[in-house]
Amino acid sequence: MARSAESTRQRILAAAYVLFRQRGYSRVSMDEIASATTVTKRTLYNHFQSKDQLLAAVLETQNELALAAFKTFGDQLTGSPSAIVDGLFRDLAVWADKPRWAGSGFTRLVIELADLPGHPARAIARRHKAQLETHFGDLLKRAGVRDAHRRAREIWLLSEGAISLMLVHGDRTYAAAAAEAAKRLLRGSSR
Amino acid sequence: MARSAESTRQRILAAAYVLFRQRGYSRVSMDEIASATTVTKRTLYNHFQSKDQLLAAVLETQNELALAAFKTFGDQLTGSPSAIVDGLFRDLAVWADKPRWAGSGFTRLVIELADLPGHPARAIARRHKAQLETHFGDLLKRAGVRDAHRRAREIWLLSEGAISLMLVHGDRTYAAAAAEAAKRLLRGSSR
DNA sequence: GCTTAAGTATACCGGTTAGTGAATTTACAT
DNA sequence: ATGTAAATTCACTAACCGGTATACTTAAGC
């Protein structure tokens, strides 16, 4: 083996994710990714066959990371259903308040590629969102919510809607409105 | 004057909208738009200074059209709050069921340009969504809903979320779930 | 110290893109 | 019929993009 081997691959994946999340897929070039990783374009192509496959690998990696992060986050939330919802949307508001926030990388990329149903990135993003929704449903169930997975889906709808509308309007009070609605939905669903 | 004059401009705007909505902004070329309008690229640039300004003009036009359409749609809905919500989400499901559906053109384009806060398209899209939300609020108010505009915002969040998740999953039952949630939110808000 | 995988440097290819220039042709209004 | 606005034709630029080729250098393991 020579030099760093596997770590180079990780550096590429990390740099590519930052760029893709920030500016989407088409408007990020391979030269740019190479430059951000301080690596030659040739090295990029030694690790990934094409730009599309790089994107797929990036999403796969981020799926694992985000899922792990969400599970840790969920384990911290052990209070009432209302507290869980408040925590979820508070985190959303904080996240959306970052200077150059551009929404969920997954959603953003899927919407950019919405006319390419066969793109590998879409299957990964789909699985990702499904896993998050399911995990959130488990969380609500553990907190004693009736019809937990149905409520989880509804709250997830509110959360995705808030992301969209905050992006369009730049108005992060949508997170608070979504939180209020979510708590209204939970009312009368405590077991 | 010569030939068709203003009508050419309208043809360009219509063709460009179809392409932008279908495939986004970056991946549609000016040559393609010209070809779809059966017009020369030179003519395109006689009517619009740049691709960005063409996009802005397209959104401006579609804003007027969509707003008018939504107002007609709203006038047809004169029943109970539940009936209004059902109508809204039934229309959403039908819309999303179209073969090559790719979400709301406005949302799609804003998300693609999420990292360009100064882009003219964003201001137009923002105004568009705000007008729709306000009009929907008026509709609920007329139907006797308490806190009508707050409820309208919450239901709008559900609707935007449904669009996002239907795009990601290709599963149009999200519209039904959103409708159920919306009706739950309205429960106890009838005046 | 040699081997060998990993990375560098750099030039290149074919294709596409937004946008321009300039001369020409079309069609409508008077 | 004639002026003129509108549209055509088509060649062209300058930049960018994904991806490849070749020859060279580096560093780690044995």
Short mmCIF file of C-alpha atoms (C1' of nucleotides) in Angstrom, two decimals:
data_model
loop_
_atom_site.label_atom_id
_atom_site.label_comp_id
_atom_site.label_asym_id
_atom_site.label_seq_id
_atom_site.Cartn_x
_atom_site.Cartn_y
_atom_site.Cartn_z
CA MET A 1 0.00 0.00 0.00
CA ALA A 2 1.09 3.56 -0.52
CA ARG A 3 0.34 6.73 1.38
CA SER A 4 -3.19 7.05 2.80
CA ALA A 5 -5.14 4.59 0.64
CA GLU A 6 -8.68 4.40 2.04
CA SER A 7 -8.59 7.76 3.76
CA THR A 8 -8.33 9.51 0.40
CA ARG A 9 -11.63 7.97 -0.59
CA GLN A 10 -13.23 9.31 2.57
CA ARG A 11 -11.81 12.78 1.97
CA ILE A 12 -13.26 12.79 -1.53
CA LEU A 13 -16.66 11.66 -0.27
CA ALA A 14 -16.71 14.33 2.42
CA ALA A 15 -15.69 17.16 0.13
CA ALA A 16 -18.08 16.06 -2.60
CA TYR A 17 -20.97 15.94 -0.13
CA VAL A 18 -20.36 19.48 1.03
CA LEU A 19 -20.33 20.74 -2.54
CA PHE A 20 -23.34 18.71 -3.72
CA ARG A 21 -25.44 19.72 -0.72
CA GLN A 22 -24.48 23.32 -1.19
CA ARG A 23 -24.93 23.76 -4.91
CA GLY A 24 -26.64 20.67 -6.26
CA TYR A 25 -25.34 18.14 -8.74
CA SER A 26 -25.01 19.65 -12.22
CA ARG A 27 -23.41 22.86 -11.08
CA VAL A 28 -20.56 21.14 -9.25
CA SER A 29 -17.72 19.98 -11.49
CA MET A 30 -15.32 17.12 -10.99
CA ASP A 31 -12.43 19.58 -11.18
CA GLU A 32 -13.95 21.45 -8.28
CA ILE A 33 -14.33 18.32 -6.17
CA ALA A 34 -10.74 17.37 -6.93
CA SER A 35 -9.54 20.81 -5.96
CA ALA A 36 -11.56 20.81 -2.72
CA THR A 37 -10.02 17.46 -1.78
CA THR A 38 -6.53 18.70 -2.79
CA VAL A 39 -6.27 15.74 -5.08
CA THR A 40 -5.87 15.32 -8.83
CA LYS A 41 -8.82 14.62 -11.04
CA ARG A 42 -7.03 11.45 -12.09
CA THR A 43 -7.15 10.25 -8.48
CA LEU A 44 -10.89 10.94 -8.41
CA TYR A 45 -11.36 8.62 -11.32
CA ASN A 46 -9.13 6.00 -9.73
CA HIS A 47 -11.64 5.82 -6.88
CA PHE A 48 -14.94 6.37 -8.71
CA GLN A 49 -15.89 5.38 -12.21
CA SER A 50 -18.02 8.42 -12.97
CA LYS A 51 -19.65 11.48 -11.49
CA ASP A 52 -22.95 9.63 -11.12
CA GLN A 53 -21.32 6.81 -9.22
CA LEU A 54 -19.52 9.29 -7.01
CA LEU A 55 -22.87 10.84 -6.17
CA ALA A 56 -24.32 7.44 -5.34
CA ALA A 57 -21.36 6.66 -3.07
CA VAL A 58 -21.68 10.05 -1.38
CA LEU A 59 -25.36 9.49 -0.62
CA GLU A 60 -24.72 5.97 0.59
CA THR A 61 -22.12 7.24 3.04
CA GLN A 62 -24.24 10.15 4.19
CA ASN A 63 -27.18 7.85 4.68
CA GLU A 64 -25.20 5.83 7.21
CA LEU A 65 -23.88 8.93 8.94
CA ALA A 66 -27.24 10.71 9.09
CA LEU A 67 -29.02 7.61 10.29
CA ALA A 68 -26.49 7.10 13.07
CA ALA A 69 -26.76 10.76 14.04
CA PHE A 70 -30.53 10.62 14.11
CA LYS A 71 -30.45 7.52 16.28
CA THR A 72 -28.20 9.22 18.80
CA PHE A 73 -30.45 12.24 18.67
CA GLY A 74 -33.47 10.05 19.26
CA ASP A 75 -31.90 8.35 22.25
CA GLN A 76 -31.48 11.74 23.88
CA LEU A 77 -35.20 12.38 23.58
CA THR A 78 -36.90 10.33 26.24
CA GLY A 79 -39.62 12.75 27.37
CA SER A 80 -43.23 13.20 26.41
CA PRO A 81 -44.41 13.14 22.79
CA SER A 82 -44.68 16.94 22.89
CA ALA A 83 -41.09 17.21 24.05
CA ILE A 84 -39.95 14.94 21.23
CA VAL A 85 -41.77 17.05 18.66
CA ASP A 86 -40.39 20.25 20.14
CA GLY A 87 -36.89 18.80 20.02
CA LEU A 88 -37.30 17.73 16.40
CA PHE A 89 -38.46 21.10 15.16
CA ARG A 90 -36.07 23.06 17.36
CA ASP A 91 -33.23 21.15 15.75
CA LEU A 92 -34.77 21.83 12.35
CA ALA A 93 -34.91 25.57 13.04
CA VAL A 94 -31.32 25.64 14.28
CA TRP A 95 -30.19 23.68 11.25
CA ALA A 96 -32.07 25.96 8.85
CA ASP A 97 -30.57 29.00 10.51
CA LYS A 98 -27.09 28.20 9.30
CA PRO A 99 -25.70 30.91 7.01
CA ARG A 100 -25.71 29.12 3.70
CA TRP A 101 -28.36 26.53 4.48
CA ALA A 102 -29.71 24.92 1.33
CA GLY A 103 -32.09 22.29 2.64
CA SER A 104 -31.68 18.56 2.97
CA GLY A 105 -28.98 17.31 0.66
CA PHE A 106 -31.05 14.27 -0.10
CA THR A 107 -34.24 16.09 -0.94
CA ARG A 108 -32.36 18.67 -2.92
CA LEU A 109 -30.60 16.10 -5.08
CA VAL A 110 -33.73 14.03 -5.63
CA ILE A 111 -35.67 17.06 -6.76
CA GLU A 112 -32.86 18.09 -9.09
CA LEU A 113 -32.91 14.59 -10.58
CA ALA A 114 -36.72 14.29 -10.48
CA ASP A 115 -36.95 13.64 -14.21
CA LEU A 116 -34.45 10.76 -14.08
CA PRO A 117 -36.37 7.98 -12.30
CA GLY A 118 -33.64 5.42 -12.92
CA HIS A 119 -30.82 7.37 -11.34
CA PRO A 120 -29.06 5.38 -8.58
CA ALA A 121 -29.14 8.40 -6.27
CA ARG A 122 -32.91 8.28 -6.10
CA ALA A 123 -33.13 4.76 -4.69
CA ILE A 124 -30.65 5.64 -1.97
CA ALA A 125 -32.45 8.85 -1.03
CA ARG A 126 -35.74 7.01 -0.96
CA ARG A 127 -34.42 4.37 1.40
CA HIS A 128 -32.88 7.08 3.54
CA LYS A 129 -36.12 9.00 4.02
CA ALA A 130 -38.02 5.80 4.72
CA GLN A 131 -35.55 4.75 7.41
CA LEU A 132 -35.78 8.12 9.10
CA GLU A 133 -39.56 8.09 9.09
CA THR A 134 -39.67 4.57 10.49
CA HIS A 135 -37.19 5.38 13.21
CA PHE A 136 -39.17 8.46 14.18
CA GLY A 137 -42.29 6.32 14.34
CA ASP A 138 -40.56 3.91 16.72
CA LEU A 139 -39.61 6.87 18.85
CA LEU A 140 -43.21 8.04 19.14
CA LYS A 141 -44.40 4.53 19.85
CA ARG A 142 -41.90 4.19 22.66
CA ALA A 143 -43.22 7.48 24.06
CA GLY A 144 -46.69 5.99 24.24
CA VAL A 145 -48.33 7.52 21.18
CA ARG A 146 -51.29 5.72 19.68
CA ASP A 147 -51.10 5.08 15.91
CA ALA A 148 -47.48 6.10 16.26
CA HIS A 149 -46.37 5.39 12.70
CA ARG A 150 -49.36 7.15 11.20
CA ARG A 151 -48.65 10.21 13.34
CA ALA A 152 -44.96 9.95 12.44
CA ARG A 153 -45.80 10.11 8.76
CA GLU A 154 -47.99 13.16 9.29
CA ILE A 155 -45.34 14.94 11.32
CA TRP A 156 -42.77 13.98 8.73
CA LEU A 157 -44.95 15.65 6.11
CA LEU A 158 -44.95 18.81 8.21
CA SER A 159 -41.19 18.65 8.57
CA GLU A 160 -40.55 18.23 4.85
CA GLY A 161 -43.02 21.00 4.11
CA ALA A 162 -41.24 23.28 6.53
CA ILE A 163 -37.93 22.59 4.80
CA SER A 164 -39.42 23.44 1.41
CA LEU A 165 -41.16 26.60 2.55
CA MET A 166 -38.20 27.83 4.57
CA LEU A 167 -36.07 27.45 1.48
CA VAL A 168 -38.56 29.34 -0.65
CA HIS A 169 -39.28 32.09 1.85
CA GLY A 170 -36.12 32.22 3.91
CA ASP A 171 -38.53 32.47 6.85
CA ARG A 172 -37.62 30.04 9.60
CA THR A 173 -40.82 30.62 11.59
CA TYR A 174 -42.30 27.88 9.46
CA ALA A 175 -40.52 25.45 11.78
CA ALA A 176 -42.47 26.81 14.74
CA ALA A 177 -45.76 26.64 12.84
CA ALA A 178 -44.99 23.05 11.90
CA ALA A 179 -44.20 22.21 15.53
CA GLU A 180 -47.51 23.68 16.67
CA ALA A 181 -49.39 21.68 14.05
CA ALA A 182 -47.52 18.51 15.02
CA LYS A 183 -48.47 18.91 18.66
CA ARG A 184 -52.08 19.51 17.65
CA LEU A 185 -51.99 16.27 15.71
CA LEU A 186 -50.69 14.39 18.75
CA ARG A 187 -53.41 15.74 20.99
CA GLY A 188 -55.67 12.89 21.99
CA SER A 189 -53.23 10.27 20.76
CA SER A 190 -51.50 9.57 24.08
CA ARG A 191 -51.92 6.02 25.22
CA MET B 1 -44.84 45.58 -37.01
CA ALA B 2 -43.91 42.35 -38.64
CA ARG B 3 -45.34 38.86 -38.44
CA SER B 4 -46.59 37.80 -34.99
CA ALA B 5 -44.66 40.15 -32.69
CA GLU B 6 -45.89 39.63 -29.13
CA SER B 7 -47.20 36.14 -29.71
CA THR B 8 -43.65 34.89 -30.29
CA ARG B 9 -42.75 36.01 -26.81
CA GLN B 10 -45.66 34.06 -25.38
CA ARG B 11 -44.69 30.95 -27.32
CA ILE B 12 -41.16 31.17 -25.96
CA LEU B 13 -42.42 31.59 -22.40
CA ALA B 14 -44.77 28.62 -22.72
CA ALA B 15 -42.17 26.30 -24.21
CA ALA B 16 -39.52 27.36 -21.71
CA TYR B 17 -41.87 26.71 -18.80
CA VAL B 18 -42.59 23.18 -19.93
CA LEU B 19 -38.90 22.43 -20.22
CA PHE B 20 -37.87 24.11 -16.96
CA ARG B 21 -40.63 22.44 -14.99
CA GLN B 22 -39.74 19.10 -16.49
CA ARG B 23 -35.99 19.09 -16.20
CA GLY B 24 -34.95 22.03 -14.07
CA TYR B 25 -32.85 25.01 -15.01
CA SER B 26 -29.23 24.06 -15.65
CA ARG B 27 -30.02 21.01 -17.70
CA VAL B 28 -32.18 22.86 -20.20
CA SER B 29 -30.24 24.71 -22.89
CA MET B 30 -31.21 27.82 -24.79
CA ASP B 31 -30.83 25.87 -28.04
CA GLU B 32 -33.40 23.42 -26.76
CA ILE B 33 -35.85 26.16 -25.85
CA ALA B 34 -35.36 27.74 -29.25
CA SER B 35 -35.94 24.43 -30.95
CA ALA B 36 -39.08 23.72 -28.90
CA THR B 37 -40.47 27.12 -29.88
CA THR B 38 -39.47 26.56 -33.53
CA VAL B 39 -37.55 29.79 -33.38
CA THR B 40 -33.91 30.72 -33.75
CA LYS B 41 -31.69 31.20 -30.76
CA ARG B 42 -31.10 34.71 -32.05
CA THR B 43 -34.81 35.45 -31.68
CA LEU B 44 -34.67 34.22 -28.10
CA TYR B 45 -32.02 36.78 -27.33
CA ASN B 46 -34.01 39.47 -29.13
CA HIS B 47 -36.76 38.92 -26.57
CA PHE B 48 -34.78 38.13 -23.44
CA GLN B 49 -31.40 39.41 -22.39
CA SER B 50 -30.19 36.21 -20.79
CA LYS B 51 -31.22 32.76 -19.63
CA ASP B 52 -31.69 34.02 -16.08
CA GLN B 53 -33.99 36.79 -17.20
CA LEU B 54 -35.93 34.35 -19.34
CA LEU B 55 -36.46 32.20 -16.27
CA ALA B 56 -37.65 35.22 -14.30
CA ALA B 57 -40.11 36.14 -17.05
CA VAL B 58 -41.34 32.55 -17.22
CA LEU B 59 -42.03 32.44 -13.50
CA GLU B 60 -43.70 35.83 -13.59
CA THR B 61 -46.08 34.66 -16.30
CA GLN B 62 -46.77 31.34 -14.61
CA ASN B 63 -47.42 33.11 -11.35
CA GLU B 64 -50.28 35.03 -12.94
CA LEU B 65 -51.65 31.95 -14.68
CA ALA B 66 -51.42 29.70 -11.62
CA LEU B 67 -52.96 32.30 -9.37
CA ALA B 68 -55.87 32.78 -11.71
CA ALA B 69 -56.33 29.02 -11.96
CA PHE B 70 -56.26 28.61 -8.22
CA LYS B 71 -58.82 31.34 -7.77
CA THR B 72 -61.19 29.63 -10.18
CA PHE B 73 -60.54 26.36 -8.40
CA GLY B 74 -61.29 28.01 -5.08
CA ASP B 75 -64.56 29.46 -6.30
CA GLN B 76 -65.73 25.97 -7.16
CA LEU B 77 -65.15 24.86 -3.59
CA THR B 78 -67.99 26.25 -1.55
CA GLY B 79 -68.67 23.35 0.82
CA SER B 80 -67.52 22.57 4.33
CA PRO B 81 -63.89 22.98 5.42
CA SER B 82 -63.45 19.22 5.13
CA ALA B 83 -64.73 19.27 1.59
CA ILE B 84 -62.31 22.04 0.70
CA VAL B 85 -59.39 20.08 2.11
CA ASP B 86 -60.49 16.94 0.34
CA GLY B 87 -60.74 18.85 -2.91
CA LEU B 88 -57.28 20.35 -2.46
CA PHE B 89 -55.54 17.05 -1.83
CA ARG B 90 -57.56 15.14 -4.41
CA ASP B 91 -56.37 17.63 -6.99
CA LEU B 92 -52.83 17.23 -5.67
CA ALA B 93 -53.02 13.44 -6.04
CA VAL B 94 -54.39 13.69 -9.57
CA TRP B 95 -51.69 16.18 -10.49
CA ALA B 96 -48.94 14.01 -9.01
CA ASP B 97 -50.24 11.02 -10.91
CA LYS B 98 -49.32 12.47 -14.27
CA PRO B 99 -46.76 10.34 -16.12
CA ARG B 100 -43.71 12.54 -15.94
CA TRP B 101 -44.68 14.60 -12.91
CA ALA B 102 -41.73 16.43 -11.42
CA GLY B 103 -43.26 18.49 -8.65
CA SER B 104 -44.12 22.14 -8.53
CA GLY B 105 -42.13 24.08 -11.09
CA PHE B 106 -41.70 26.90 -8.62
CA THR B 107 -40.47 24.77 -5.75
CA ARG B 108 -38.27 22.76 -8.03
CA LEU B 109 -36.57 25.80 -9.49
CA VAL B 110 -36.14 27.54 -6.15
CA ILE B 111 -34.54 24.47 -4.64
CA GLU B 112 -32.22 24.13 -7.60
CA LEU B 113 -31.18 27.76 -7.11
CA ALA B 114 -31.18 27.55 -3.30
CA ASP B 115 -27.57 28.68 -3.06
CA LEU B 116 -28.16 31.83 -5.12
CA PRO B 117 -30.18 34.07 -2.79
CA GLY B 118 -30.04 37.02 -5.17
CA HIS B 119 -31.48 35.25 -8.18
CA PRO B 120 -34.56 37.07 -9.55
CA ALA B 121 -36.44 33.78 -9.79
CA ARG B 122 -36.45 33.38 -6.04
CA ALA B 123 -38.32 36.59 -5.27
CA ILE B 124 -41.00 35.69 -7.77
CA ALA B 125 -41.42 32.17 -6.44
CA ARG B 126 -41.58 33.51 -2.92
CA ARG B 127 -44.36 35.94 -3.79
CA HIS B 128 -46.19 33.19 -5.65
CA LYS B 129 -46.26 30.80 -2.71
CA ALA B 130 -47.29 33.58 -0.35
CA GLN B 131 -50.20 34.58 -2.56
CA LEU B 132 -51.41 31.01 -2.81
CA GLU B 133 -51.22 30.52 0.95
CA THR B 134 -53.11 33.76 1.60
CA HIS B 135 -55.80 32.92 -0.89
CA PHE B 136 -56.25 29.49 0.64
CA GLY B 137 -56.56 31.15 4.04
CA ASP B 138 -59.31 33.41 2.73
CA LEU B 139 -61.08 30.35 1.43
CA LEU B 140 -61.04 28.67 4.84
CA LYS B 141 -62.16 31.83 6.53
CA ARG B 142 -65.12 32.12 4.20
CA ALA B 143 -65.99 28.51 5.08
CA GLY B 144 -66.19 29.47 8.73
CA VAL B 145 -62.88 28.19 10.05
CA ARG B 146 -61.48 29.78 13.18
CA ASP B 147 -57.83 30.94 12.99
CA ALA B 148 -58.22 30.38 9.28
CA HIS B 149 -54.86 31.73 8.18
CA ARG B 150 -52.97 29.81 10.82
CA ARG B 151 -54.72 26.61 9.73
CA ALA B 152 -54.05 27.50 6.11
CA ARG B 153 -50.33 27.72 6.81
CA GLU B 154 -50.34 24.36 8.55
CA ILE B 155 -52.25 22.70 5.74
CA TRP B 156 -49.94 24.34 3.25
CA LEU B 157 -47.01 22.79 5.09
CA LEU B 158 -48.66 19.39 4.70
CA SER B 159 -49.21 20.00 1.02
CA GLU B 160 -45.62 21.01 0.35
CA GLY B 161 -44.40 18.07 2.38
CA ALA B 162 -46.58 15.74 0.37
CA ILE B 163 -45.12 17.07 -2.85
CA SER B 164 -41.57 16.52 -1.60
CA LEU B 165 -42.19 13.04 -0.29
CA MET B 166 -44.18 11.94 -3.32
CA LEU B 167 -41.26 13.01 -5.46
CA VAL B 168 -38.77 11.14 -3.32
CA HIS B 169 -40.83 7.98 -2.92
CA GLY B 170 -43.00 7.98 -6.00
CA ASP B 171 -45.75 7.01 -3.57
CA ARG B 172 -48.86 9.13 -4.08
CA THR B 173 -50.63 7.87 -0.94
CA TYR B 174 -48.81 10.66 0.86
CA ALA B 175 -51.51 12.97 -0.49
CA ALA B 176 -54.17 10.96 1.33
CA ALA B 177 -52.15 10.94 4.55
CA ALA B 178 -51.73 14.72 4.26
CA ALA B 179 -55.48 15.12 3.71
CA GLU B 180 -56.25 13.07 6.82
CA ALA B 181 -53.84 15.15 8.87
CA ALA B 182 -55.31 18.37 7.49
CA LYS B 183 -58.82 17.35 8.49
CA ARG B 184 -57.57 16.42 11.95
CA LEU B 185 -56.08 19.88 12.24
CA LEU B 186 -59.40 21.47 11.32
CA ARG B 187 -61.31 19.46 13.89
CA GLY B 188 -62.56 21.83 16.56
CA SER B 189 -61.83 24.89 14.48
CA SER B 190 -65.28 25.33 12.96
CA ARG B 191 -66.88 28.55 13.91
"C1'" DG C 1 16.63 -1.29 -0.66
"C1'" DC C 2 13.43 -2.96 -3.62
"C1'" DT C 3 8.69 -3.44 -4.95
"C1'" DT C 4 4.39 -1.71 -5.76
"C1'" DA C 5 0.20 0.65 -4.93
"C1'" DA C 6 -1.29 5.43 -4.77
"C1'" DG C 7 -1.00 9.89 -6.21
"C1'" DT C 8 0.84 13.86 -9.22
"C1'" DA C 9 1.41 16.71 -13.30
"C1'" DT C 10 -0.14 18.09 -17.42
"C1'" DA C 11 -1.91 17.98 -21.64
"C1'" DC C 12 -5.59 16.57 -24.19
"C1'" DC C 13 -10.36 15.12 -26.47
"C1'" DG C 14 -14.95 15.62 -27.97
"C1'" DG C 15 -18.94 17.70 -26.79
"C1'" DT C 16 -21.86 21.32 -24.96
"C1'" DT C 17 -23.05 25.86 -23.45
"C1'" DA C 18 -24.42 30.91 -23.12
"C1'" DG C 19 -24.16 34.50 -25.84
"C1'" DT C 20 -22.70 37.52 -30.19
"C1'" DG C 21 -22.25 39.47 -35.08
"C1'" DA C 22 -23.69 40.53 -39.41
"C1'" DA C 23 -26.04 40.06 -43.39
"C1'" DT C 24 -30.47 38.52 -45.15
"C1'" DT C 25 -35.33 37.51 -45.57
"C1'" DT C 26 -40.07 37.67 -44.29
"C1'" DA C 27 -44.57 39.71 -43.55
"C1'" DC C 28 -47.47 43.34 -42.11
"C1'" DA C 29 -49.27 48.39 -42.09
"C1'" DT C 30 -49.57 52.34 -44.38
"C1'" DA D 1 -45.18 49.13 -53.42
"C1'" DT D 2 -42.47 50.28 -49.81
"C1'" DG D 3 -40.71 50.96 -45.11
"C1'" DT D 4 -39.77 48.62 -41.12
"C1'" DA D 5 -39.99 45.59 -37.29
"C1'" DA D 6 -39.35 40.86 -36.60
"C1'" DA D 7 -37.30 36.70 -37.59
"C1'" DT D 8 -33.75 33.81 -40.04
"C1'" DT D 9 -29.26 32.00 -41.12
"C1'" DC D 10 -25.10 30.57 -39.70
"C1'" DA D 11 -20.80 31.08 -38.44
"C1'" DC D 12 -18.28 32.09 -34.37
"C1'" DT D 13 -16.25 32.78 -29.55
"C1'" DA D 14 -14.69 31.68 -25.14
"C1'" DA D 15 -15.48 28.99 -21.54
"C1'" DC D 16 -16.55 24.77 -19.32
"C1'" DC D 17 -17.31 19.87 -18.65
"C1'" DG D 18 -16.72 14.73 -18.05
"C1'" DG D 19 -13.42 11.74 -18.88
"C1'" DT D 20 -8.77 9.83 -20.70
"C1'" DA D 21 -3.51 9.18 -21.68
"C1'" DT D 22 1.09 9.17 -20.48
"C1'" DA D 23 4.96 9.66 -17.99
"C1'" DC D 24 6.59 10.66 -13.52
"C1'" DT D 25 6.99 10.77 -8.30
"C1'" DT D 26 6.02 9.46 -3.66
"C1'" DA D 27 5.66 6.62 0.41
"C1'" DA D 28 4.74 2.52 2.90
"C1'" DG D 29 5.54 -2.72 3.71
"C1'" DC D 30 8.47 -6.50 3.34
#
